Coordinates of C-alpha atoms in Angstrom, one line a residue:
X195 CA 10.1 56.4 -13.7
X196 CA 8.8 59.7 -14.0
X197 CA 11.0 61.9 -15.6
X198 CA 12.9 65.0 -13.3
X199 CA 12.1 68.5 -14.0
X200 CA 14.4 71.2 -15.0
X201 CA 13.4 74.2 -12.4
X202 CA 13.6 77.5 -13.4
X203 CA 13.6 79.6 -10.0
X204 CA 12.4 83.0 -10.2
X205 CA 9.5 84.3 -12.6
X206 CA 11.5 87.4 -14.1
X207 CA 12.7 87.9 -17.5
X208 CA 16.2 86.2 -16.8
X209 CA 13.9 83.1 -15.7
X210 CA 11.6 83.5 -18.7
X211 CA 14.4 84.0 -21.4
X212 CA 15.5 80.6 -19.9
X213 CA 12.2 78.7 -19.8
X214 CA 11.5 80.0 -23.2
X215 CA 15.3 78.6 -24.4
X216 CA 15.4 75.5 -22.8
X217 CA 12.2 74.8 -25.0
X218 CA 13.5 76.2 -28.0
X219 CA 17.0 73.9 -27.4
X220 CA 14.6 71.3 -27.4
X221 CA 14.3 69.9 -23.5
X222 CA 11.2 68.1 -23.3
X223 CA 11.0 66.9 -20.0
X224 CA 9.1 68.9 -16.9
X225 CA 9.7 72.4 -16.8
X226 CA 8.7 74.3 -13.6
X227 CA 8.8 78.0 -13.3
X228 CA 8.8 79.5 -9.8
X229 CA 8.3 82.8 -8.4
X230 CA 7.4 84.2 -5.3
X231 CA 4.8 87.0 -6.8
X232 CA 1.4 86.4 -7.8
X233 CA 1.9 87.9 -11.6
X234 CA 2.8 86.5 -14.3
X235 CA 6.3 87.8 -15.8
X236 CA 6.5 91.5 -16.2
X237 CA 8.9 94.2 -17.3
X238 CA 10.7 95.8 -14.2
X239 CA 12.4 98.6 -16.0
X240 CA 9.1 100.6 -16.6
X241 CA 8.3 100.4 -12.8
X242 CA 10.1 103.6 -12.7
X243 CA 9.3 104.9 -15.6
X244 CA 5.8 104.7 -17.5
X245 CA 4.3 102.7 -15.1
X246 CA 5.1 104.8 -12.4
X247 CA 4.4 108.2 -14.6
X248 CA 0.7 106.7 -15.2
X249 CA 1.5 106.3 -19.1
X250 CA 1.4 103.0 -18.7
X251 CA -0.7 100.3 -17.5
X252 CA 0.2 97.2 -15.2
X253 CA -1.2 95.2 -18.6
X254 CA 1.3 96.5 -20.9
X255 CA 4.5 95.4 -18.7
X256 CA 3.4 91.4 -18.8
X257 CA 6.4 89.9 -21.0
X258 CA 3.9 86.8 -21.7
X259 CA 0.4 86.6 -21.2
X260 CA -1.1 83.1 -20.1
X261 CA -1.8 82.5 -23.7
X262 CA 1.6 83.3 -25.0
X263 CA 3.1 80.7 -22.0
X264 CA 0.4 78.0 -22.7
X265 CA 2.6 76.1 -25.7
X266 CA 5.9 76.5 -23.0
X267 CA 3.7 73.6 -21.5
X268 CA 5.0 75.0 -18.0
X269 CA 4.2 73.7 -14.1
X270 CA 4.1 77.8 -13.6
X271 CA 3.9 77.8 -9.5
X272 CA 3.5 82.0 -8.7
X273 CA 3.3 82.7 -5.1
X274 CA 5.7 80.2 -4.8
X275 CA 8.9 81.0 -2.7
X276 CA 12.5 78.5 -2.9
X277 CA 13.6 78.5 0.1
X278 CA 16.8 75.8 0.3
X279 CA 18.3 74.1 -2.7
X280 CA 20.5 70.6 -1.4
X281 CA 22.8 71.1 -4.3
X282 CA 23.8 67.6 -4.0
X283 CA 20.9 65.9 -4.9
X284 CA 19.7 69.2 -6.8
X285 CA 16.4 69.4 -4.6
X286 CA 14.1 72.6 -4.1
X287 CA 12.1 73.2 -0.9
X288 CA 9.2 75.4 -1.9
X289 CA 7.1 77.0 0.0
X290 CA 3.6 77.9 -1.7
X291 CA 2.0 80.1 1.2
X292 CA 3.5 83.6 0.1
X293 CA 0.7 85.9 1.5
X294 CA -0.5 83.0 3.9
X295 CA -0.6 83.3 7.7
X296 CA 2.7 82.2 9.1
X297 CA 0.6 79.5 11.2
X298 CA -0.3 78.0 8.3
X299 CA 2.4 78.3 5.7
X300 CA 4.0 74.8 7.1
X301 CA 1.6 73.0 5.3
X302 CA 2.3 74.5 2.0
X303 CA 6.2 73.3 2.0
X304 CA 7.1 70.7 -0.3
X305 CA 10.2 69.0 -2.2
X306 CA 11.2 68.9 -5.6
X307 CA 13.9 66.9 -6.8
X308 CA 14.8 68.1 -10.2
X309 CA 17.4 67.1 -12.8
X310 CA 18.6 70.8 -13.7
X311 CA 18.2 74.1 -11.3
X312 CA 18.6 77.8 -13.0
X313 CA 18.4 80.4 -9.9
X314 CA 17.1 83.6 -11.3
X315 CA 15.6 85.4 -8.3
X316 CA 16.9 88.7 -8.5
X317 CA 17.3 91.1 -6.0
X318 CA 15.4 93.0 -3.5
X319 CA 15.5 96.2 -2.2
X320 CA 17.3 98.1 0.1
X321 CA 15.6 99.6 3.4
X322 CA 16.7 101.2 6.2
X323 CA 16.3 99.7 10.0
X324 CA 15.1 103.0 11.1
X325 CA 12.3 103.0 8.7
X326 CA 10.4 99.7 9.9
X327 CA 6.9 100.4 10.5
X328 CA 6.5 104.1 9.5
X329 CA 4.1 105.0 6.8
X330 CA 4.5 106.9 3.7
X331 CA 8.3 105.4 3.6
X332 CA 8.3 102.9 0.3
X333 CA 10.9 100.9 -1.6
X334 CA 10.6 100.4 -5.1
X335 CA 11.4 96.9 -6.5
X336 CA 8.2 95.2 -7.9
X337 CA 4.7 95.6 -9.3
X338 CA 3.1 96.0 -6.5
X339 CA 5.4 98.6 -5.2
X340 CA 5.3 100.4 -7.9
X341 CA 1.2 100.6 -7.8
X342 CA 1.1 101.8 -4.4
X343 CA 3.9 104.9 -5.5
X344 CA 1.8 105.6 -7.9
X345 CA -1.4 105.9 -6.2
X346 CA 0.2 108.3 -3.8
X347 CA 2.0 110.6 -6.2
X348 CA -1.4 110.4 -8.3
X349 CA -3.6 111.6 -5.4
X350 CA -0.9 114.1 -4.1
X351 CA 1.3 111.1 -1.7
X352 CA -1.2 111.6 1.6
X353 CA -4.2 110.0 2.7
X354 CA -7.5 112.1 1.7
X355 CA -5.5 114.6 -0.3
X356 CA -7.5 116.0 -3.0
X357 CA -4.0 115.6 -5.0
X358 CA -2.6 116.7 -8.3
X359 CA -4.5 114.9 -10.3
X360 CA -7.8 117.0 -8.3
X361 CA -6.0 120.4 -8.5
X362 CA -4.9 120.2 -4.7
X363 CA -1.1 120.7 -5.6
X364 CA 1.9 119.0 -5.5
X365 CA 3.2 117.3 -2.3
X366 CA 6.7 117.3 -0.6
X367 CA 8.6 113.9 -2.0
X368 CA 12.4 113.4 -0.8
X369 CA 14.2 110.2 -2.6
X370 CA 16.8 108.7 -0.7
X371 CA 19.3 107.6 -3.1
X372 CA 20.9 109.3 -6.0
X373 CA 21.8 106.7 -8.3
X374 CA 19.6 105.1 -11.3
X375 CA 16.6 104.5 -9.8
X376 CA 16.3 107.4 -7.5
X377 CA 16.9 110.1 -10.6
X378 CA 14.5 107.8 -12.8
X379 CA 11.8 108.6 -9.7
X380 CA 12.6 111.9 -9.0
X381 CA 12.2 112.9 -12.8
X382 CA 8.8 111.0 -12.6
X383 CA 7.6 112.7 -9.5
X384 CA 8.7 116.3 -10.5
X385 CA 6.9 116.0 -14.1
X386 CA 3.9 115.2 -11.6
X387 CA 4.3 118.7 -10.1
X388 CA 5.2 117.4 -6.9
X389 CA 7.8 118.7 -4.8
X390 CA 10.8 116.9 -5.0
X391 CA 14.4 116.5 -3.2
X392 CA 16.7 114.1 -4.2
X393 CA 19.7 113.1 -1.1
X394 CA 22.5 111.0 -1.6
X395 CA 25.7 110.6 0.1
X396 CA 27.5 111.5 -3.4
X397 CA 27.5 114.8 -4.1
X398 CA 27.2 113.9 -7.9
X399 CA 23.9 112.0 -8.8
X400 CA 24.9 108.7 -10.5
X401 CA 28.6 109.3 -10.1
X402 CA 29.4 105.9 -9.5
X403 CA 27.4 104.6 -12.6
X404 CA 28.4 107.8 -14.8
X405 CA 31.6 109.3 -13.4
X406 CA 31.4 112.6 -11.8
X407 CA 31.3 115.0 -15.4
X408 CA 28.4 113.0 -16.8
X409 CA 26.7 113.3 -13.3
X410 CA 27.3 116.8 -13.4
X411 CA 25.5 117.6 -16.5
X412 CA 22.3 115.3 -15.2
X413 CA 22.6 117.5 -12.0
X414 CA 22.0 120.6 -14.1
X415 CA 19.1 119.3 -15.7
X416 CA 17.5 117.9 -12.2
X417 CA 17.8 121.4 -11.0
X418 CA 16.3 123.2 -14.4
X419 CA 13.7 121.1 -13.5
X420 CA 13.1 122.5 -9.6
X421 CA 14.7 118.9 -8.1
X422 CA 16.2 120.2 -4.9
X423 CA 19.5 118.2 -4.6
X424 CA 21.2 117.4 -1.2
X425 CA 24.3 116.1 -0.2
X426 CA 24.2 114.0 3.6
X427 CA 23.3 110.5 5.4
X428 CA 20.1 109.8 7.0
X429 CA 20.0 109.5 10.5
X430 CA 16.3 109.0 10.9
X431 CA 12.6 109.9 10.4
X432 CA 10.3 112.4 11.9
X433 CA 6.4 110.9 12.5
X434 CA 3.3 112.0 13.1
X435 CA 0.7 110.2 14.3
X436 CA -1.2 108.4 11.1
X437 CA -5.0 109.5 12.9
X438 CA -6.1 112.1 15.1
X439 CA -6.4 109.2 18.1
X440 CA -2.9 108.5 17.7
X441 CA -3.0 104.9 17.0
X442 CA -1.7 102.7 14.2
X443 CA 2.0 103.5 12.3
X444 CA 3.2 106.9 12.6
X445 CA 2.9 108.9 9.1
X446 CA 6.5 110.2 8.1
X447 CA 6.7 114.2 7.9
X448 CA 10.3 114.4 7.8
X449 CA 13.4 113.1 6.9
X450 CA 16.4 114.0 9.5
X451 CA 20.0 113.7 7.9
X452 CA 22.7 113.1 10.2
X453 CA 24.9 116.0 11.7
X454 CA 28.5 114.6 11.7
X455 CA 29.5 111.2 9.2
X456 CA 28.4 107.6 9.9
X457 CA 31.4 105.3 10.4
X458 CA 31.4 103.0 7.4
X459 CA 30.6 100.2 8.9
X460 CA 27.4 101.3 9.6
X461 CA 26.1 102.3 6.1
X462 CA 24.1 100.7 4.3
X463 CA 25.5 101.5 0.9
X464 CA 28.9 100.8 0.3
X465 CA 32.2 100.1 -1.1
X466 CA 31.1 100.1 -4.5
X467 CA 29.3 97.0 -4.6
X468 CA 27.2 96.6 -7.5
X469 CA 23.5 97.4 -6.4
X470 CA 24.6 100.1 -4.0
X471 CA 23.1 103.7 -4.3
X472 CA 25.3 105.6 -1.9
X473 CA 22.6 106.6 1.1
X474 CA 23.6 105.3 5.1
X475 CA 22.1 104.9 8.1
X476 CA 22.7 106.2 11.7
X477 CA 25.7 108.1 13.1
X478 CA 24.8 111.9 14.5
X479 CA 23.8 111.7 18.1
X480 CA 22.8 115.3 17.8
X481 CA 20.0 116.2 15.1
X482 CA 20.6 116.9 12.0
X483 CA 18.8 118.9 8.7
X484 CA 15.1 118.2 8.5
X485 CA 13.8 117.8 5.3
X486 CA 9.8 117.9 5.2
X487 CA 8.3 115.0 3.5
X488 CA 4.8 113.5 2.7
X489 CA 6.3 111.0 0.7
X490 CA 10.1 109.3 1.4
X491 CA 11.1 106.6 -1.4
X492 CA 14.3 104.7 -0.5
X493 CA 16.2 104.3 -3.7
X494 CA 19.5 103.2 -1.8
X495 CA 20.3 99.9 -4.2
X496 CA 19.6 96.0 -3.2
X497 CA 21.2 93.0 -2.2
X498 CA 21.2 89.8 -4.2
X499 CA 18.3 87.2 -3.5
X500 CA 20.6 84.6 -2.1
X501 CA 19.1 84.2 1.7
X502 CA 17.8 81.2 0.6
X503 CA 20.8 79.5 -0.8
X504 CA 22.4 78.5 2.6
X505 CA 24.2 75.0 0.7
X506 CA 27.7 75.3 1.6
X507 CA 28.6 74.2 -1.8
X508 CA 27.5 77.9 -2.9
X509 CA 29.5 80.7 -2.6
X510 CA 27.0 84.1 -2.3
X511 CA 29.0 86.9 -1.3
X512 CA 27.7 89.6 -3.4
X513 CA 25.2 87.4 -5.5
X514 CA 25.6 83.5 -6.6
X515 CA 29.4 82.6 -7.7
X516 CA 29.6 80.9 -10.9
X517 CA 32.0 80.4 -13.7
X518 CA 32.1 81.5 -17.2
X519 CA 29.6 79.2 -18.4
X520 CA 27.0 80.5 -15.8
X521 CA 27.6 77.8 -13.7
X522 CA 27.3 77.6 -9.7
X523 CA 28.1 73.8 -9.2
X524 CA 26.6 70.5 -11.1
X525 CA 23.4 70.8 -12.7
X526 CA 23.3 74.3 -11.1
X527 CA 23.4 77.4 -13.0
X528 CA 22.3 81.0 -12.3
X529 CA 20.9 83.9 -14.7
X530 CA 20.5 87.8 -14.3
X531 CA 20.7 89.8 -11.4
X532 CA 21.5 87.7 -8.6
X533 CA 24.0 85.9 -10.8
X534 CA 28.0 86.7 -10.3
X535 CA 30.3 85.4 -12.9
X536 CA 33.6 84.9 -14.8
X537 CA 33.6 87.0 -17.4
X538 CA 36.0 85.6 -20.3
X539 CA 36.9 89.0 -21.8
X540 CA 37.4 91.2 -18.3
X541 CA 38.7 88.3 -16.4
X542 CA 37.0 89.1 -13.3
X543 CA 33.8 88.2 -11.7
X544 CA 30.8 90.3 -12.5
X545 CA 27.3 91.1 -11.6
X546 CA 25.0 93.3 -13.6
X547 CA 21.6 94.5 -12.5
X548 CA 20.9 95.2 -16.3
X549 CA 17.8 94.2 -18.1
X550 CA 19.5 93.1 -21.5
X551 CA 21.5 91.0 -19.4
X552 CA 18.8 89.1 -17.8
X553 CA 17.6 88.1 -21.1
X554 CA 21.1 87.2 -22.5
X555 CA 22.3 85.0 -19.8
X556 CA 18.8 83.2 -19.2
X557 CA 18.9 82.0 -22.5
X558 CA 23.0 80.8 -22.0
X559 CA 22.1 79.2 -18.8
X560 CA 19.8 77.2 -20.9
X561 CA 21.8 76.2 -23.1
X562 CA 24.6 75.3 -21.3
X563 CA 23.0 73.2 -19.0
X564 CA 21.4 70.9 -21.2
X565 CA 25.1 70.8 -22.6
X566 CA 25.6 69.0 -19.0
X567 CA 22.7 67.2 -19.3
X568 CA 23.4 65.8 -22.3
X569 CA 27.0 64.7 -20.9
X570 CA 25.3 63.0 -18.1
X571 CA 23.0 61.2 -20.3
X572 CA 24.4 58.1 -20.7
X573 CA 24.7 57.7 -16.5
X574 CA 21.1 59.3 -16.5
X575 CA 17.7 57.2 -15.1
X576 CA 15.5 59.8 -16.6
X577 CA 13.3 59.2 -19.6
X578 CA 13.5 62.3 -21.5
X579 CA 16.5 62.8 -23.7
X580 CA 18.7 65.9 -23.6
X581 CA 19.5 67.2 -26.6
X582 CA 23.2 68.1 -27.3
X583 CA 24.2 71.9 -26.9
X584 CA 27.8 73.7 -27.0
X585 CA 28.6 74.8 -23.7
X586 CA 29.3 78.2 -24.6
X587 CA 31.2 81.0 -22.3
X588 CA 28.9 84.1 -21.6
X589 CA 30.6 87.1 -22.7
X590 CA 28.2 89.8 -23.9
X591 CA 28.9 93.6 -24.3
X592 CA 26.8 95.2 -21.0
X593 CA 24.2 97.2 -22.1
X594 CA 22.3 100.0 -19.8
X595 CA 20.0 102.7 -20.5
X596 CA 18.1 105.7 -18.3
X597 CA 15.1 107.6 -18.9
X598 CA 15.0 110.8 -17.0
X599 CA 12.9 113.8 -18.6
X600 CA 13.7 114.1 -22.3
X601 CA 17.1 112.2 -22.2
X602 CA 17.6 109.0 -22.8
X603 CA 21.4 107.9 -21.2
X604 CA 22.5 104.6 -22.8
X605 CA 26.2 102.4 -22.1
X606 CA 28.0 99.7 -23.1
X607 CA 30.3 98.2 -21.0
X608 CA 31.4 98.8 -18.0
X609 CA 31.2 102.4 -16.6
X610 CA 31.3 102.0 -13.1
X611 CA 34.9 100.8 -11.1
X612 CA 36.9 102.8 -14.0
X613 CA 40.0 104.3 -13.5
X614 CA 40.1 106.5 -16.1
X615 CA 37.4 108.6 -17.1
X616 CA 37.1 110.9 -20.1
X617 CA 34.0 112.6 -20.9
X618 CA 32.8 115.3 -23.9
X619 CA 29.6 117.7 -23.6
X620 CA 28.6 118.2 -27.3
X621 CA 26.0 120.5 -26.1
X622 CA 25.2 121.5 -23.0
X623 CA 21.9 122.9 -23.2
X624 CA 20.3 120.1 -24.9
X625 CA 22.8 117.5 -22.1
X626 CA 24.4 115.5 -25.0
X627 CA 27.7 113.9 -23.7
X628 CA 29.5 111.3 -24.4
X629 CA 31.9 109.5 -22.1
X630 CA 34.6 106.9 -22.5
X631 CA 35.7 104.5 -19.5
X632 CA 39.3 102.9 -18.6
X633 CA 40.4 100.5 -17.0
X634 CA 43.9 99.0 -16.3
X635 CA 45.1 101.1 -19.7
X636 CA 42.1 99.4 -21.8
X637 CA 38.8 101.2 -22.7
X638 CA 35.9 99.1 -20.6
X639 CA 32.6 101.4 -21.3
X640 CA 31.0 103.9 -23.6
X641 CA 28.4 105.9 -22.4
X642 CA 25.8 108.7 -24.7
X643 CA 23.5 111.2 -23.6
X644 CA 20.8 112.2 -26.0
X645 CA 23.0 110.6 -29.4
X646 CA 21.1 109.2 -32.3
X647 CA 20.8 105.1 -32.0
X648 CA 23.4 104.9 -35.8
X649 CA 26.0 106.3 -33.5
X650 CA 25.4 104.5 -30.5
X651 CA 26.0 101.3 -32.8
X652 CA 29.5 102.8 -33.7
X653 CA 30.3 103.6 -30.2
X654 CA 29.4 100.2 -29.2
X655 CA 32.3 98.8 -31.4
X656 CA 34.6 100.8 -29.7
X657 CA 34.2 98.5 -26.0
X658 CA 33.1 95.0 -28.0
X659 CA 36.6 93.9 -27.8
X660 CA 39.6 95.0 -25.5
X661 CA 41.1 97.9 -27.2
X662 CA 43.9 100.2 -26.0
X663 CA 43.1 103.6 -24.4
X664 CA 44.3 105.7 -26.8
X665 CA 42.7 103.6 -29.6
X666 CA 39.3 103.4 -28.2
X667 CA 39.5 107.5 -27.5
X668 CA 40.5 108.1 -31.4
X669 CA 37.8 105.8 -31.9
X670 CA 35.4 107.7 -30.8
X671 CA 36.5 111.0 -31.3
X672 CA 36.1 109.6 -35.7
X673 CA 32.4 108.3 -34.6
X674 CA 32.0 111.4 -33.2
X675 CA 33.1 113.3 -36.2
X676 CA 31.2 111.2 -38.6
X677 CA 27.7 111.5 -36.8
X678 CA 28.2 115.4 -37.0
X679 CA 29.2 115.1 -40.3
X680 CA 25.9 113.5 -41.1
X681 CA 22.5 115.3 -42.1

């Protein structure tokens, strides 16, 4: 009998770390990697960064070339989409015709049983209904996305410009979002000479990431830096027609904020929810502030790539529910992103959208599910032996970091959610802060602004373990002290 696979779903660096482990723990059975783009595994954190800025090329984000996979000894299907999972029998259905014509995409469907599934397809982005079908409004979530941005902010974001890059000027770019992403954009476009205004529904950009202090200071350097920061919801789009006949998508030429609030239930960012970048939609019957626009990015967070998971077995409120060992039922385990689970040392579920954290729990999927494997040997038909593994409870330090102009923002922990917030500006004119992060009495997070990486490592220690308030604060109030001490 032909031996089962082990199915890796999702061709990102969570689902590389894991192909890459479940190797190195010594599975030597199939191994399939799927994912829905046609690249090979890339770096997403660039996107709005280097990639986006020019500096880099789409070459220098690949995490493996084909070479570097070759020895993995993969079935690598890209352009591949999962679309149901019987958890049960732990069988894909995968559809191969991403990009083909609907018509035809029922012949590309197929089954694969396998004897191990690890989900690791991300997120997408958030859009706005209103948006549909009007040109010059993006999202920014993969390559490809990130190409076309960069095309437009490179040629001055409209069709024929002669652009920046020609000497025809800037052009008028609002973000809609003011968390992570849309700062990491709006720094990008701005250095790019374009002109640039950054709207959220917070009146602090990345307050819910940052708390409102540490927001504060990064609002001072957006606005050294000519970002035109606004406060509101967006109720719509103004259009103009895309050619002088009128036909085709309307091109956007504004952006309309709404007049009066959105009821709650209506927004599209909410609550808190991890992904969420604080922008809504609808609400004000009567217009409200235009703000001209050759160029609208929607930066307003993502939802977990769960559509596809409709097994009632799987619980996917707010990504895919698993337990402390990265678990989501039998045989099925879940990495990165999209992945939602018991943390042993906060002792609640969590989901981080972090990229150190895709790595890290691809590689304990791995390894705890050939731990199962190797349990279920002895009842197994497969040919293939699993090697043993400890089952091992995931319970890493969270690690985030944020380029934006000169400064480099880096945390560990958790920083959004807290209760308790206590930040320092060492020096405002250069932005160095520091911020520590409670919750429930305990320190949770750490969080530096422009701090050298020896003292990072100390302020790290402060969050690796529960530790008191008031202990974590003198903490790092003595790190502090001995990184000023030093030459």
């Amino acid at each position: 009998m032909t031996a089962r696979p082990i199915a890796v779903v999702g061709a990102s660096a969570a689902g590389l770390a894991a192909a890459e482990a479940l190797r190195r723990f010594g599975w030597r059975g199939p191994l399939t990697l799927i994912g829905d783009e046609p690249h090979l595994p890339y770096d997403r954190p660039p996107l709005s960064k280097q990639l986006l800025h020019g500096a880099w090329e789409p070459e220098k984000l690949l995490l493996r070339t084909a070479d570097q996979l070759a020895p993995l000894d993969l079935d690598l299907r890209l352009g591949t989409r999962a679309t149901g999972l019987d958890v049960a029998t732990r069988t894909l259905t995968l559809d191969g015709g991403v990009g083909v014509p609907r018509r035809e995409q029922g012949r590309e469907e197929e089954t694969l049983g396998c004897a191990g599934v690890i989900i690791a397809t991300g997120v997408a982005a958030r859009s706005l209904p209103v948006a549909e079908g009007i040109a010059g409004v993006h999202t920014l979530r993969t390559l490809d996305d990130a190409l076309t941005l960069r095309g437009l902010l490179a040629n001055g974001g409209a069709p024929g410009s002669g652009g920046v890059a020609a000497g025809g000027g800037g052009r008028r770019v609002v973000i809609v979002g003011n968390g992570v992403l849309g700062c990491e954009a709006a720094a990008v476009a701005r250095e790019l000479g374009h002109e640039v205004t950054l709207v959220g529904i917070a009146e602090t950009p990345m307050a819910e990431a940052v708390g409102a202090e540490v927001g504060a200071l990064l609002a001072e350097e957006h606005r050294a830096r000519g970002v035109q920061l606004r406060t509101g919801e967006v109720d719509g789009f103004e259009t103009a027609p895309a050619d002088p006949a009128g036909t085709g998508r309307g091109q956007v030429t504004a952006v309309r904020l709404a007049s009066r609030g959105t009821p709650a239930s209506e927004r599209i960012a909410s609550g808190g929810l991890p992904g969420s970048e604080g922008v809504a939609a609808g609400g004000g019957e009567e217009g409200g502030t235009l703000l001209p626009a050759d160029l609208v990015l929607l930066a307003i967070g993502s939802r977990p790539a769960v559509e596809w998971l409709a097994d009632p077995a799987l619980d996917t409120s707010d990504g895919l529910r698993c337990d402390a060992y990265c678990a989501a039922a039998p045989g099925i385990y879940a990495a990165g992103d999209v992945a939602r689970w018991d943390h042993p040392q906060h002792g609640r579920p969590l989901r981080f959208e972090h990229r150190m954290n895709a790595t890290e729990q691809g590689m304990a999927a791995a390894r705890n599910l050939l731990a199962e494997l190797a349990a279920e040997a002895p009842a197994a038909a497969d040919g293939d032996a699993t090697p043993a593994q400890e089952r091992r409870p995931f319970a890493p330090v969270p690690y985030f970091w944020s380029d934006q102009y000169d400064l480099k923002i880096q945390a560990y922990g958790l920083t959004a959610g807290a209760d308790r917030v206590e930040a320092t500006v060492l020096d405002r004119a250069q932005r160095r802060a520091v911020a520590l992060y409670g919750r429930d009495g305990s320190a949770v997070g750490v969080l530096a602004v422009g701090l050298p990486p020896r003292l990072l490592r100390a302020l790290r220690a402060v969050v690796a373990t529960p530790l008191a308030w008031d202990e974590a604060r003198e903490r790092v109030r003595a790190a502090l002290a001995s990184g000023q001490d030093t030459p």
